[in-house]
XYZ file of C-alpha atoms in Angstrom:
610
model
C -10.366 -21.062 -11.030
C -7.605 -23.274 -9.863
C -6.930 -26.480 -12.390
C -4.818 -29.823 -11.340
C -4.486 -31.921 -14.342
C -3.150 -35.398 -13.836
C -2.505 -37.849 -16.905
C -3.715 -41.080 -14.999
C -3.859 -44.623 -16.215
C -6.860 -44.985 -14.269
C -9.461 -42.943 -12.151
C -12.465 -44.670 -10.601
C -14.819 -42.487 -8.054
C -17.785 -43.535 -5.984
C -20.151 -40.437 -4.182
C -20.797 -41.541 -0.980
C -22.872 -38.896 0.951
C -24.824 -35.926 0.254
C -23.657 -32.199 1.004
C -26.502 -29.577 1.638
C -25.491 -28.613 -2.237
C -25.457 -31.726 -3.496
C -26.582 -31.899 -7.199
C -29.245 -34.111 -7.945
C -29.802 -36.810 -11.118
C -25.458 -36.523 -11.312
C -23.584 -40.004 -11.843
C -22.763 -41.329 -8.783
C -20.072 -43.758 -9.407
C -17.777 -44.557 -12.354
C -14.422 -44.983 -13.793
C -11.892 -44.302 -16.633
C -8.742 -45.538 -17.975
C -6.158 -43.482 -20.194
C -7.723 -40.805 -19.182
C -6.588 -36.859 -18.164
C -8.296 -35.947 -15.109
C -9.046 -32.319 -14.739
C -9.666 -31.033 -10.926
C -11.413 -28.085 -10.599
C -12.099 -25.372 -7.611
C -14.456 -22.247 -8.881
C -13.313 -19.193 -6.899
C -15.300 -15.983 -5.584
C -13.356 -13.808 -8.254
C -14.444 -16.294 -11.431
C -17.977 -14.909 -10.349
C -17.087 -11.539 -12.236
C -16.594 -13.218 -15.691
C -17.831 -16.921 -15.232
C -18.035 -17.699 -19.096
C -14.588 -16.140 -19.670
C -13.051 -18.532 -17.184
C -15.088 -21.716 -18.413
C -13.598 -20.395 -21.995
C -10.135 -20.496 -20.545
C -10.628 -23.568 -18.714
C -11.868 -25.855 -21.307
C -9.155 -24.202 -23.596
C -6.299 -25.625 -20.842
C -7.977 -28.542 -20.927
C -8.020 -28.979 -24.464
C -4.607 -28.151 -25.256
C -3.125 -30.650 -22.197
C -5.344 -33.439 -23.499
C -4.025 -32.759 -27.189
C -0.076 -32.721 -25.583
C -0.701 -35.694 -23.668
C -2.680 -37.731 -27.092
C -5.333 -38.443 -25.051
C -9.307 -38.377 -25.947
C -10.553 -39.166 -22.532
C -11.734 -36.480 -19.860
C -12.714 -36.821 -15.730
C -13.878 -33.541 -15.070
C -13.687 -33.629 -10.995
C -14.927 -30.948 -9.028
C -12.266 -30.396 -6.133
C -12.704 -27.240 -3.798
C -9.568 -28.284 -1.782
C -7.970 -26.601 -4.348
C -8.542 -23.028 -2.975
C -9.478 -21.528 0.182
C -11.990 -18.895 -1.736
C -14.818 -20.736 -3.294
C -17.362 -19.295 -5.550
C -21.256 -19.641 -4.881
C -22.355 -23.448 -5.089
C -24.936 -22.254 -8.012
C -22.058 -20.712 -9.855
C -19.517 -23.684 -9.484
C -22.575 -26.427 -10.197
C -23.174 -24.074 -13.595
C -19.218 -24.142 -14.321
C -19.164 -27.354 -13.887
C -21.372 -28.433 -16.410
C -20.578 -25.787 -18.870
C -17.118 -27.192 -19.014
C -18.320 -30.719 -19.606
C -20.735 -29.403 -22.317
C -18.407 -27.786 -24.049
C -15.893 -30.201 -24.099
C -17.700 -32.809 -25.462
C -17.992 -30.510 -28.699
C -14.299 -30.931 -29.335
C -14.783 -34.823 -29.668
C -13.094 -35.774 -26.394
C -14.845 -38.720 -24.571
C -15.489 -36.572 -21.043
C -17.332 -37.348 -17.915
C -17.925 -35.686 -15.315
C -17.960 -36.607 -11.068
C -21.021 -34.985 -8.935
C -20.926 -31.676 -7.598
C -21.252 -31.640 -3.542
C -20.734 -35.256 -2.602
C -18.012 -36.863 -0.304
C -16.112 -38.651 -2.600
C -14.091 -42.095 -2.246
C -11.694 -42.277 -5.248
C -8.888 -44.245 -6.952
C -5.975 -42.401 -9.155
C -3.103 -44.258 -10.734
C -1.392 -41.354 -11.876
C 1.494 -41.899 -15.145
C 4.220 -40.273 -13.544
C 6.122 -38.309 -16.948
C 7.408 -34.758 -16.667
C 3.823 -33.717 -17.921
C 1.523 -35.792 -15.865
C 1.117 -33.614 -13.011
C 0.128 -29.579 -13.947
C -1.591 -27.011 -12.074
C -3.374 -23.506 -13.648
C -4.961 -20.234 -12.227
C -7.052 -19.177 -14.390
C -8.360 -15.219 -13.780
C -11.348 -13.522 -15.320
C -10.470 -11.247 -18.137
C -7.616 -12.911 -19.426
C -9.130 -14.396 -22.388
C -9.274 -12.701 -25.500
C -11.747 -15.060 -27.184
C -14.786 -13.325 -28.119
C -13.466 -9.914 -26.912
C -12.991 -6.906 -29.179
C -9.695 -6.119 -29.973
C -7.912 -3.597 -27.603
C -6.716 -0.100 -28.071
C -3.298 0.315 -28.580
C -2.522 3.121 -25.552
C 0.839 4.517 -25.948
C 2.711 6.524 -22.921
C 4.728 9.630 -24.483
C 7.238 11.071 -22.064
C 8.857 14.648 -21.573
C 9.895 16.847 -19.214
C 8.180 20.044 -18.027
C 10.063 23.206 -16.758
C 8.901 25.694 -14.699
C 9.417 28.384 -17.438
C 7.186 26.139 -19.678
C 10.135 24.808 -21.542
C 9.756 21.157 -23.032
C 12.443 18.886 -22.673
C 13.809 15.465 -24.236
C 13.482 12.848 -20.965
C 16.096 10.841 -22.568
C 18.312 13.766 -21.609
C 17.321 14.669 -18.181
C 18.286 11.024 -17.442
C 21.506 12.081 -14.999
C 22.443 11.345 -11.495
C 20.471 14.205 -9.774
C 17.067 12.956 -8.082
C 14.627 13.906 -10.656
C 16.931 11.883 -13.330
C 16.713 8.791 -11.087
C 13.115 9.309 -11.420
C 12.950 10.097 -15.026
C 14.981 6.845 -15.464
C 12.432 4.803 -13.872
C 9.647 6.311 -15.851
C 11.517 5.313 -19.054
C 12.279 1.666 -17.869
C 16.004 2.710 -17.707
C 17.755 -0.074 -15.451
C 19.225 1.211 -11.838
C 22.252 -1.454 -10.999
C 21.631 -3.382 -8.350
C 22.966 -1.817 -5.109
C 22.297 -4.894 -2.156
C 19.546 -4.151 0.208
C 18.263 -1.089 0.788
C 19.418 0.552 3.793
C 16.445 1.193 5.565
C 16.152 -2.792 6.338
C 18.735 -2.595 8.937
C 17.999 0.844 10.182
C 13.874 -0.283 10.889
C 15.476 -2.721 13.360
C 18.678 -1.459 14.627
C 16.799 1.620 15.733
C 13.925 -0.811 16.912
C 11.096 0.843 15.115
C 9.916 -1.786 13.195
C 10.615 -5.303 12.478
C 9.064 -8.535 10.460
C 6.798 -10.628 12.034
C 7.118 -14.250 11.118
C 4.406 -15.802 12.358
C 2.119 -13.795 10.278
C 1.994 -13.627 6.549
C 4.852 -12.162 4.369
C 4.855 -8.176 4.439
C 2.807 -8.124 7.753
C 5.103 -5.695 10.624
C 5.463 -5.838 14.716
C 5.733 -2.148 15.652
C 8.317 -1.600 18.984
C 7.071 1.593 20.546
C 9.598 3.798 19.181
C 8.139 3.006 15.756
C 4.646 3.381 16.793
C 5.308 6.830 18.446
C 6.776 7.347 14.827
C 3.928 5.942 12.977
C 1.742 8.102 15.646
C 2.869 10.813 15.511
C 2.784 11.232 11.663
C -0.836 10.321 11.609
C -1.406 13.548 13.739
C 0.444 15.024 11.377
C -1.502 14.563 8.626
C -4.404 14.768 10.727
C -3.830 18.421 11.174
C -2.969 19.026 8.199
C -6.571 17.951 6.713
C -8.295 19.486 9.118
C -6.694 22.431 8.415
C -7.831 22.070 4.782
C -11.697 20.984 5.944
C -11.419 17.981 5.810
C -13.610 15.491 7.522
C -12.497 12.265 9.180
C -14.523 9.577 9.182
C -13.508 5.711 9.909
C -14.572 2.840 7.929
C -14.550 -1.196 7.670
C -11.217 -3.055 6.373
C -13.629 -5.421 4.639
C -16.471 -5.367 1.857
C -18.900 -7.853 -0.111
C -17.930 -8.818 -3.057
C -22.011 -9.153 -3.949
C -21.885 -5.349 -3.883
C -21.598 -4.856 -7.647
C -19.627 -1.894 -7.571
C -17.588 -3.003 -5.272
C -16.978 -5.967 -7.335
C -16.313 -3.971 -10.311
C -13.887 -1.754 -8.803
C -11.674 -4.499 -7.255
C -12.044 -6.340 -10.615
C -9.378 -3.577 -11.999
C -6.814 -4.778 -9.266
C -6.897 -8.631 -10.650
C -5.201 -11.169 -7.843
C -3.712 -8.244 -5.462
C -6.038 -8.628 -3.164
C -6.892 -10.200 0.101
C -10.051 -12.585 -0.200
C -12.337 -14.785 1.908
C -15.281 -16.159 2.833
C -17.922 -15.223 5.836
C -20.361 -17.390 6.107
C -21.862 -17.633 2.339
C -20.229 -14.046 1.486
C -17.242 -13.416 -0.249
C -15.137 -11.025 1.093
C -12.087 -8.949 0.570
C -9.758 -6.823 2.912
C -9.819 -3.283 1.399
C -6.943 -1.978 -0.339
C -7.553 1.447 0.175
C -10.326 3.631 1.961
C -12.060 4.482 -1.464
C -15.160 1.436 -0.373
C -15.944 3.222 2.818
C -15.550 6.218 1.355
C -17.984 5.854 -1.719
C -20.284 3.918 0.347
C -20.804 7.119 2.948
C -21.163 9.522 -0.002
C -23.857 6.710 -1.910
C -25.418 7.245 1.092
C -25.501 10.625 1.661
C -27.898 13.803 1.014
C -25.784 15.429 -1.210
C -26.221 19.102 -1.652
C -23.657 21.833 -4.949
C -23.982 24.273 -1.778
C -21.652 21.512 0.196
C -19.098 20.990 -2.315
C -16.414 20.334 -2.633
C -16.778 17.658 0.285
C -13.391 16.367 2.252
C -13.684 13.263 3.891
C -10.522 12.206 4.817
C -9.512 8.569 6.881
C -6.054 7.320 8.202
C -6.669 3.644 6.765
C -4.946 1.406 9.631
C -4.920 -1.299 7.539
C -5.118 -1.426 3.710
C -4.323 -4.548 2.487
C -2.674 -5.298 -1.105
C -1.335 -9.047 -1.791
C 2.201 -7.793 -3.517
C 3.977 -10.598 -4.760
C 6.684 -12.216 -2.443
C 9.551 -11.316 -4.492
C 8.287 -8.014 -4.626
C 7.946 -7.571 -0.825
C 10.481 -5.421 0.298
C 10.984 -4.213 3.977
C 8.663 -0.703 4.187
C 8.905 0.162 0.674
C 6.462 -2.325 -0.699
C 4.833 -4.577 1.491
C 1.112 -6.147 2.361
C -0.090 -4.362 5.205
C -0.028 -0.595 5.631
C -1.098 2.675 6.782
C -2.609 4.955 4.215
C -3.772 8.764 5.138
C -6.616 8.715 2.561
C -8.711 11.246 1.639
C -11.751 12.038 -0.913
C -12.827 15.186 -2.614
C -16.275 15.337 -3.767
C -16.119 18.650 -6.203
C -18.577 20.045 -7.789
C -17.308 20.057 -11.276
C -13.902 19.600 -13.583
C -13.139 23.183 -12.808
C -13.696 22.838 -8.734
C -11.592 19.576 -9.238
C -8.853 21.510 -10.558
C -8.682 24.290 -8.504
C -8.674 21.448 -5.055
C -6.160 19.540 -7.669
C -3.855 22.590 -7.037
C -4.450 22.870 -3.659
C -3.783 19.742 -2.724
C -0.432 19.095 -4.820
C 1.138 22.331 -2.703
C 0.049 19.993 0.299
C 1.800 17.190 -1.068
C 5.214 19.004 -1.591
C 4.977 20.829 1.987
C 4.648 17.658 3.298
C 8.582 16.627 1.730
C 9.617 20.030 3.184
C 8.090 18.992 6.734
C 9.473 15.557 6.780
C 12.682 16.661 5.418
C 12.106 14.621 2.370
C 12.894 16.080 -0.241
C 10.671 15.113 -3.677
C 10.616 15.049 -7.383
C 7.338 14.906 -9.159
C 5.344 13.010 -12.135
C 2.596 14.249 -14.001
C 0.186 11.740 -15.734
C -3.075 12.492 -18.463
C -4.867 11.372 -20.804
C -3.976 12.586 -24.433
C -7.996 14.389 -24.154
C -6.922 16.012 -20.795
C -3.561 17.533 -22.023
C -4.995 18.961 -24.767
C -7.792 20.871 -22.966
C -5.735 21.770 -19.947
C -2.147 22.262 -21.443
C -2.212 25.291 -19.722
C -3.017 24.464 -16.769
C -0.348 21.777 -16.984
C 2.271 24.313 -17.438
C 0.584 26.583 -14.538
C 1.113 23.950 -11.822
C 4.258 23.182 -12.767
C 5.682 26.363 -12.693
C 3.671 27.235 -9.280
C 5.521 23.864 -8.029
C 8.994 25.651 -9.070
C 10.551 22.143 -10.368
C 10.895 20.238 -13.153
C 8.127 17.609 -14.106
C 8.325 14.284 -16.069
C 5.002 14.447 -17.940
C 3.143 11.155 -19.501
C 0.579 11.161 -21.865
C -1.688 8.291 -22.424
C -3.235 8.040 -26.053
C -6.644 6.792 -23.950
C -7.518 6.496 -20.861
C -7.269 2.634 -19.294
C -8.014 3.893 -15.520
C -10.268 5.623 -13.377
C -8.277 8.546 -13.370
C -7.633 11.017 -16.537
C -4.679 13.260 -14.829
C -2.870 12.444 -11.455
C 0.197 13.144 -9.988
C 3.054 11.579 -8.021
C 5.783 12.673 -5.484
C 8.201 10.272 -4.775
C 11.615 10.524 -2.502
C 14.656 8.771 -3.676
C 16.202 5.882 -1.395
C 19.451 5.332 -0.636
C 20.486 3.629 -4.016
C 19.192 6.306 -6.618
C 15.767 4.705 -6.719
C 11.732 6.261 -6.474
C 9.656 5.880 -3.132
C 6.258 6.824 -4.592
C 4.452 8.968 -1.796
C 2.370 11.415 -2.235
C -0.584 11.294 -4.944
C -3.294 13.235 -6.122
C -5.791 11.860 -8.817
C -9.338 13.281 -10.780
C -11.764 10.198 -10.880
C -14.279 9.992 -13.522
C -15.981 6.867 -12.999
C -16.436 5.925 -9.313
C -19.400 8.361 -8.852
C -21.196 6.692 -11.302
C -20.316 3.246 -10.099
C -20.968 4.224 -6.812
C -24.125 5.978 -7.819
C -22.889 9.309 -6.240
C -25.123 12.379 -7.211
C -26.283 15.478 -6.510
C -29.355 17.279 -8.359
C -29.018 20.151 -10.434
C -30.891 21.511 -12.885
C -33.596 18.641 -12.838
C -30.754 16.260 -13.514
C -28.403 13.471 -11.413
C -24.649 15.069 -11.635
C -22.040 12.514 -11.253
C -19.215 14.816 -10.453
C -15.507 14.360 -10.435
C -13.873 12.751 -7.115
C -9.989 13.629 -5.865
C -8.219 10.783 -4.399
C -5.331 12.427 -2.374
C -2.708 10.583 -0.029
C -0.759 13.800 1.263
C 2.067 12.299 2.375
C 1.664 8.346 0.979
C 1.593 5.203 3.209
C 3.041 6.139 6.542
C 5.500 2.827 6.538
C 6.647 4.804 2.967
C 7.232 7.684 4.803
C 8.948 6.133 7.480
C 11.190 4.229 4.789
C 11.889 7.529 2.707
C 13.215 9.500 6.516
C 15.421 6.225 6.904
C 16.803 6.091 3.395
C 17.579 10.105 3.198
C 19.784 9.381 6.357
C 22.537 8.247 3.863
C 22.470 11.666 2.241
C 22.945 13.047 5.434
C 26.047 14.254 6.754
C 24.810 13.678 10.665
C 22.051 11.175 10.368
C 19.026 11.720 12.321
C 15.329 12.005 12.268
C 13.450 15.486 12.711
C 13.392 16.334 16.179
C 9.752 16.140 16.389
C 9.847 12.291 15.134
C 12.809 11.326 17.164
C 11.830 8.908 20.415
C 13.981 10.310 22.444
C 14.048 14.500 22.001
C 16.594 14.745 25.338
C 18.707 12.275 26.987
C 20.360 13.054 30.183
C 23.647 10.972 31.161
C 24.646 10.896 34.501
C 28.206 10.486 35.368
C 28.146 8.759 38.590
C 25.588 7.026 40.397
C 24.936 10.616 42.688
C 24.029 12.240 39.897
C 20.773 10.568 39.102
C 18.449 11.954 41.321
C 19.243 15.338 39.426
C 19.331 13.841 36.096
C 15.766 12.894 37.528
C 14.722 16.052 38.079
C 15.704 17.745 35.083
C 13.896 14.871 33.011
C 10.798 15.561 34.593
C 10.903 19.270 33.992
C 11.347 18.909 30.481
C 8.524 15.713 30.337
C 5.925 17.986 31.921
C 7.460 21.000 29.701
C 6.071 18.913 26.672
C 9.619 17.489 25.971
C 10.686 13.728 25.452
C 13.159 12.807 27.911
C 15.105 10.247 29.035
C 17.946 8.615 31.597
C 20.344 6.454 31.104
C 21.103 5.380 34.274
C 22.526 2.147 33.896
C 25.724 0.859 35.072
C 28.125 1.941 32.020
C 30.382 4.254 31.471
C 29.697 7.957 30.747
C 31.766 7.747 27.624
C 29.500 4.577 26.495
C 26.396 5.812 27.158
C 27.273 9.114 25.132
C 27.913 6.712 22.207
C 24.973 4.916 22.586
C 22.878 8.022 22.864
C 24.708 8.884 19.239
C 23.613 5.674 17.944
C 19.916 6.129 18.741
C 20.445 9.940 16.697
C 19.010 11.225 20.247
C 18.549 14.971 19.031
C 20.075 16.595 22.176
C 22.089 15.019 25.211
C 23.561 16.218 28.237
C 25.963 15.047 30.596
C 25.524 15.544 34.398
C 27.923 16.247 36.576
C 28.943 18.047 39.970
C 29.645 21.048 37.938
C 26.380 20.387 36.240
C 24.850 20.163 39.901
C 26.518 23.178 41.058
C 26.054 25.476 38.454
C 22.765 24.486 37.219
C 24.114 24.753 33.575
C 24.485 22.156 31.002
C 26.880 21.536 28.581
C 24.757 20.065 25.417
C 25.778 18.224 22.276
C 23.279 19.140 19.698
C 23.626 16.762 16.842
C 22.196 19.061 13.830
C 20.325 21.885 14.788
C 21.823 23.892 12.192
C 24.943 24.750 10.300
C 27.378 23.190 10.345
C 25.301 19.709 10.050
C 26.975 17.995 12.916
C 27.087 17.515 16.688
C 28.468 20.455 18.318
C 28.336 21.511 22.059
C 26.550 24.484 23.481
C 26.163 25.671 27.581
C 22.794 25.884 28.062
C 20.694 26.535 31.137
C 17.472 23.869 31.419
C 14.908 26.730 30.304
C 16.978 27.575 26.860
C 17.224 23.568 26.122
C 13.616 23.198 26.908
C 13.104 26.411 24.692
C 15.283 25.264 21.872
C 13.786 21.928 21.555
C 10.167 23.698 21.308
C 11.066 26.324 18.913
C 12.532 23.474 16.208
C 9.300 21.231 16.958
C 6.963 24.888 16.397
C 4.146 23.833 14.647
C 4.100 19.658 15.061
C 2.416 17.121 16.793
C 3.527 15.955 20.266
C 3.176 12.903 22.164
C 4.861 11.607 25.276
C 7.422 9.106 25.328
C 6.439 5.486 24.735
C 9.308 3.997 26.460
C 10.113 4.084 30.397
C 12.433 7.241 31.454
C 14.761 4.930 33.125
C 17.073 3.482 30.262
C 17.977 0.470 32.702
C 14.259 -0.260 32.790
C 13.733 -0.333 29.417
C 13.491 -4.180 27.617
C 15.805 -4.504 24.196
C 14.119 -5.478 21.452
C 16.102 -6.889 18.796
C-alpha cells in the first residue's frame, strides 16, 4: 500500500461521476478542517496479507495524527499513487477496514467514496512534517504474529582431508579468504569501479541502455556472439547430463496461489503489473514454468530423476538502484536454469553430487577459476555430515560451511561457486540447491505405494547468469599476465593484416579458408598503417593475427603472433603454414561451441559502436 499523508488546514471533496466500481450508499461530498488527510493506493501485493497491511496502515496513521496533535482523519482513496493496483473488492474492503478501525482509537475520521471522479480542495500546512509518504509491504507487521525463531548462521571451514577450521583464520588474501571474508561480513576497502565496466564497452560487448529502465543492457554483436555462444555451452553440457529443454513464459498470475506464495518470499524485488484485471509479475527465475509443466505432468518413480532444463532469456529481479552494478548485479538477465525432479533425498543427493562436479568444470572451461560455499540446515548437517565431508573432499578444495539453526528457505543444503573480481570481491555463479517445499506448493506428485510423494526438487544454474559469467571472464583479465578471452569466446579467432593495399585480395582468400574451415576470421583492410592495425588487433585480445606480405604471398607461410596459447603467457610469433593455424585454432577450441562471426569480414565495413 502506498500512503501520502498531508497535515491540511482544510480538505473539502465533491464525487462527481461514477466508475464501473463505484461504491454505492458512500458520502458523496464533504469537508474537514485541521484535519490529516491520509491518501491511499491498495496494491496487487497487499492482496497476500490484506489485514496485515490495514494493521500497518492504520498504525502509520495513528502515530502521524498523534505527532501532528491532531484528532481529525480524511481517509482518501487515491490509486494515482501506484501503477499496480489491487482488485477493486479488495481496495473497497481496505478501505473501510481502515476507517473502522480508526474510529476505535477516538480520532474523528471520514472517509471519501471509493471509484468516483473526484473534484477536491487541499490547503495543505506547509511544516517539515506536513507532507509524508509510506510503503507499506505485507508481512512486515509483527502485531498479532508469533514470535520468530532466533536462526543463527555458524561458520567454518571444511578441508578436503575432513579437517575443521576457524573461518576467522582462513580470512587472508588468497581467493577463498576473499570469500570467507564476505561470508563473515568482513569489510573489502573500496577499490573504484570494477573493471569490467570499462572493458563491457571498450571491447563493445555490452553497454547500458538509457532509454530503458536502470540495469536493462544493449548487446553489440560481439557480446551477443559471447552471450551465444555460452548458452550452447551450457546447452551441451545439459544435454549431455539428460537434460530436457523446454521454454517457458517471462510472466505469471499472481491469482495462481502458489505462485503468489512463492514470490511472496522475494518481498518488493520483483517486476509487477497489471493485464487487463490480472496482476502480473515478470518471472525472476524459470522455477514458475518449470513447476507449472511438472503440476501438469503424468509423473511416473520409473522417470526419475527428471531434468528439465531452460536458458531463461529474461529473468527479471528489481535490485535496488544503488545496488545496480554494470553485469554483476543488475535487472535483466540470462539465467541457464535447470530442475531436477528426484525421486527421493537419497536420488537428490547423489544428482546433488553430480551436478556440483558440473558446476566446478564449468570454472575450469571458462577459465574461471572458483571457490565454493556450502549452506544447511542444523537437521541436514547432522544427518549428512558425512556426506558433507565426502563432497568436499571429491571437490579437492577448501569449503566455507554455514549452518542454519532452522531452516527460513525453501532449500535445506545448497551450494555456491563464485569467481573473484578484480578487487578481491565474490561473483556468485554457479548454484545447486535441494527444495523441500515447492512440490507441495506446486502440487507435484507421483504415486507410490497408494500414496501422493512430494519429492525433493534440485535447482541448478551450472554456470550462473550468463551476464555473471561474462563479468567474472572480464574481471579475471586483471589477473592475467596477457589479457584475453578463451579462444572459443573471442569475436575475432584470426585477424589477417595486410600490409599494402595488393595484399588484400590474398588476405581475402586466406579469410575465407579459415571461415569455411569453421574459424572466425577477419580483415582489416582499412587505410592505416600495418603497425596500427597490429595494435589495434592487440587491443581487441584477437587470439591469433597475421601479417601479409609479398613474402607472405610468395611463400605461402605466415608469420603468426599468438597472444597466449601456452607458456610463456604472452604474445609470441610462430611460422605457420594456413593448414597448421587453421589446425591450431581447432585443437584449443576441441570440444566447444562454434558460431560464425557476427561482424562483417571487412574491418573498414564494420560500424563502431561506442
Amino acid at each position: 500500500m502506498r500512503l501520502l499523508l498531508i497535515h491540511s488546514d482544510h480538505i473539502d471533496y465533491k464525487a462527481q461521476k461514477k466508475t464501473p466500481v463505484a461504491e454505492e450508499g458512500a458520502v458523496l461530498e464533504d469537508a474537514l478542517d485541521e484535519a490529516l488527510v491520509a491518501f491511499c493506493a491498495v496494491e496487487s501485493i497487499d492482496e497476500e496479507d490484506i489485514e496485515d497491511v490495514v494493521a500497518q496502515a492504520v498504525g502509520e496513521i495513528t502515530k502521524t495524527a498523534e505527532n501532528l496533535k491532531t484528532e481529525r482523519v480524511l481517509v482518501y482513496p487515491y490509486a494515482h499513487l501506484s501503477a499496480d493496483l489491487s482488485k477493486p473488492e479488495t481496495a473497497k474492503k481496505a478501505m473501510k477496514e481502515i476507517e473502522e478501525r480508526l474510529k476505535v482509537t477516538g480520532l474523528t475520521v471520514k472517509r471519501a467514496p471509493f471509484g468516483w471522479y473526484k473534484a477536491f480542495t487541499l490547503s495543505c500546512k506547509g511544516h517539515p512534517l506536513s507532507e509524508l509518504s509510506r510503503t507499506i509491504v505485507p508481512g512486515e507487521s509483527e502485531e498479532g504474529k508469533p514470535a520468530k525463531k532466533e536462526v543463527t548462521h555458524t561458520f567454518f571451514v571444511l578441508t578436503p582431508e575432513g579437517e575443521r577450521l576457524d573461518a576467522e583464520a582462513c580470512c587472508d588474501d588468497s581467493p577463498f579468504g576473499a570469500l570467507v571474508k564476505k561470508e563473515l561480513g568482513k569489510s573489502t576497502p573500496a577499490g573504484g569501479e570494477p573493471i569490467h565496466i570499462d572493458l563491457m564497452r571498450s571491447k563493445e560487448l555490452v553497454d547500458y541502455e538509457p532509454a530503458s529502465d536502470v540495469g536493462h543492457f544493449r548487446w553489440m554483436p560481439k557480446g551477443r556472439l559471447v552471450r551465444d555462444l555460452l548458452g550452447d555451452y551450457v546447452l551441451g553440457l545439459v544435454l549431455d547430463y539428460g537434460g530436457m529443454p523446454v521454454e517457458t513464459p517471462v510472466m505469471y498470475d499472481l491469482a495462481d496461489p502458489a505462485i503468489s506464495e512463492h514470490a511472496a518470499k522475494f518481498g518488493e524485488r520483483q517486476y509487477r503489473f497489471k493485464s487487463g484485471n490480472r496482476n502480473m509479475m515478470l518471472r525472476f527465475a524459470a522455477c514458475f514454468g518449470m513447476f507449472s509443466f511438472m503440476r501438469d505432468m503424468h509423473i511416473s518413480p520409473n522417470t526419475l530423476p527428471m531434468k528439465m532444463y531452460e536458458l531463461s532469456t529474461y529473468s527479471f529481479r528489481h535490485e535496488q538502484r544503488g545496488e545496480v552494478l554494470g553485469l554483476k548485479r543488475l535487472r535483466a538477465f540470462t539465467m541457464p536454469d535447470m530442475h531436477t525432479l528426484c525421486l527421493d533425498m537419497d536420488n537428490a543427493l547423489a544428482c546433488f553430487e553430480e551436478q556440483l562436479k558440473m558446476g566446478w568444470q564449468t570454472g575450469r572451461d571458462l577459465e574461471t577459476p572458483l571457490v565454493g560455499a556450502f549452506r544447511c540446515t542444523q537437521d541436514f548437517w547432522d544427518e549428512h555430515e558425512d556426506w558433507v565431508k565426502r563432497i568436499v573432499k571429491e571437490s579437492g578444495v577448501r569449503m566455507i560451511i554455514e549452518i542454519l539453526s532452522e531452516r527460513v528457505h525453501y532449500w535445506i543444503a545448497k551450494v555456491d561457486l563464485a569467481a573473484i573480481d578484480g578487487q578481491g570481491r565474490p561473483i556468485e555463479n554457479p548454484t545447486v540447491q535441494i527444495d523441500v517445499e515447492s512440490a507441495k506448493r506446486f502440487e507435484i506428485s507421483y504415486r507410490a505405494d497408494n500414496e501422493d510423494v512430494h519429492p525433493p526438487i534440485l535447482h541448478c544454474s551450472p554456470t550462473g547468469s550468463i551476464e555473471r559469467v561474462i563479468c567474472a571472464m572480464l574481471e579475471n583479465t586483471a589477473y592475467q599476465t596477457v589479457p584475453r578471452l578463451p579462444t572459443w569466446l573471442s569475436p575475432t579467432q584470426v585477424r589477417f593484416v595486410p600490409v599494402a593495399e595488393r595484399h588484400v585480395a590474398y588476405a581475402e582468400d586466406l579469410c575465407q579458408q579459415l571461415t569455411a574451415a569453421g574459424v572466425r576470421a577477419d580483415v582489416d583492410d582499412r587505410d592505416e598503417s600495418m603497425n596500427k592495425k597490429v595494435r589495434a588487433a592487440g587491443t581487441e585480445w584477437v587470439p591469433y593475427v597475421a601479417v601479409i606480405g609479398d613474402r607472405e604471398m610468395e611463400e605461402g607461410n605466415l608469420t603468426v603472433t599468438v597472444r597466449a596459447l601456452s607458456e610463456p603467457k604472452k604474445p609470441h610469433k610462430e611460422g605457420m603454414t594456413v593448414e597448421a593455424l587453421t589446425a591450431a585454432v581447432k585443437e584449443e577450441c576441441a570440444g566447444k561451441p562454434f558460431r560464425p562471426i557476427y561482424t562483417p569480414k571487412k574491418l573498414s565495413q564494420r560500424p563502431r559502436f561506442i
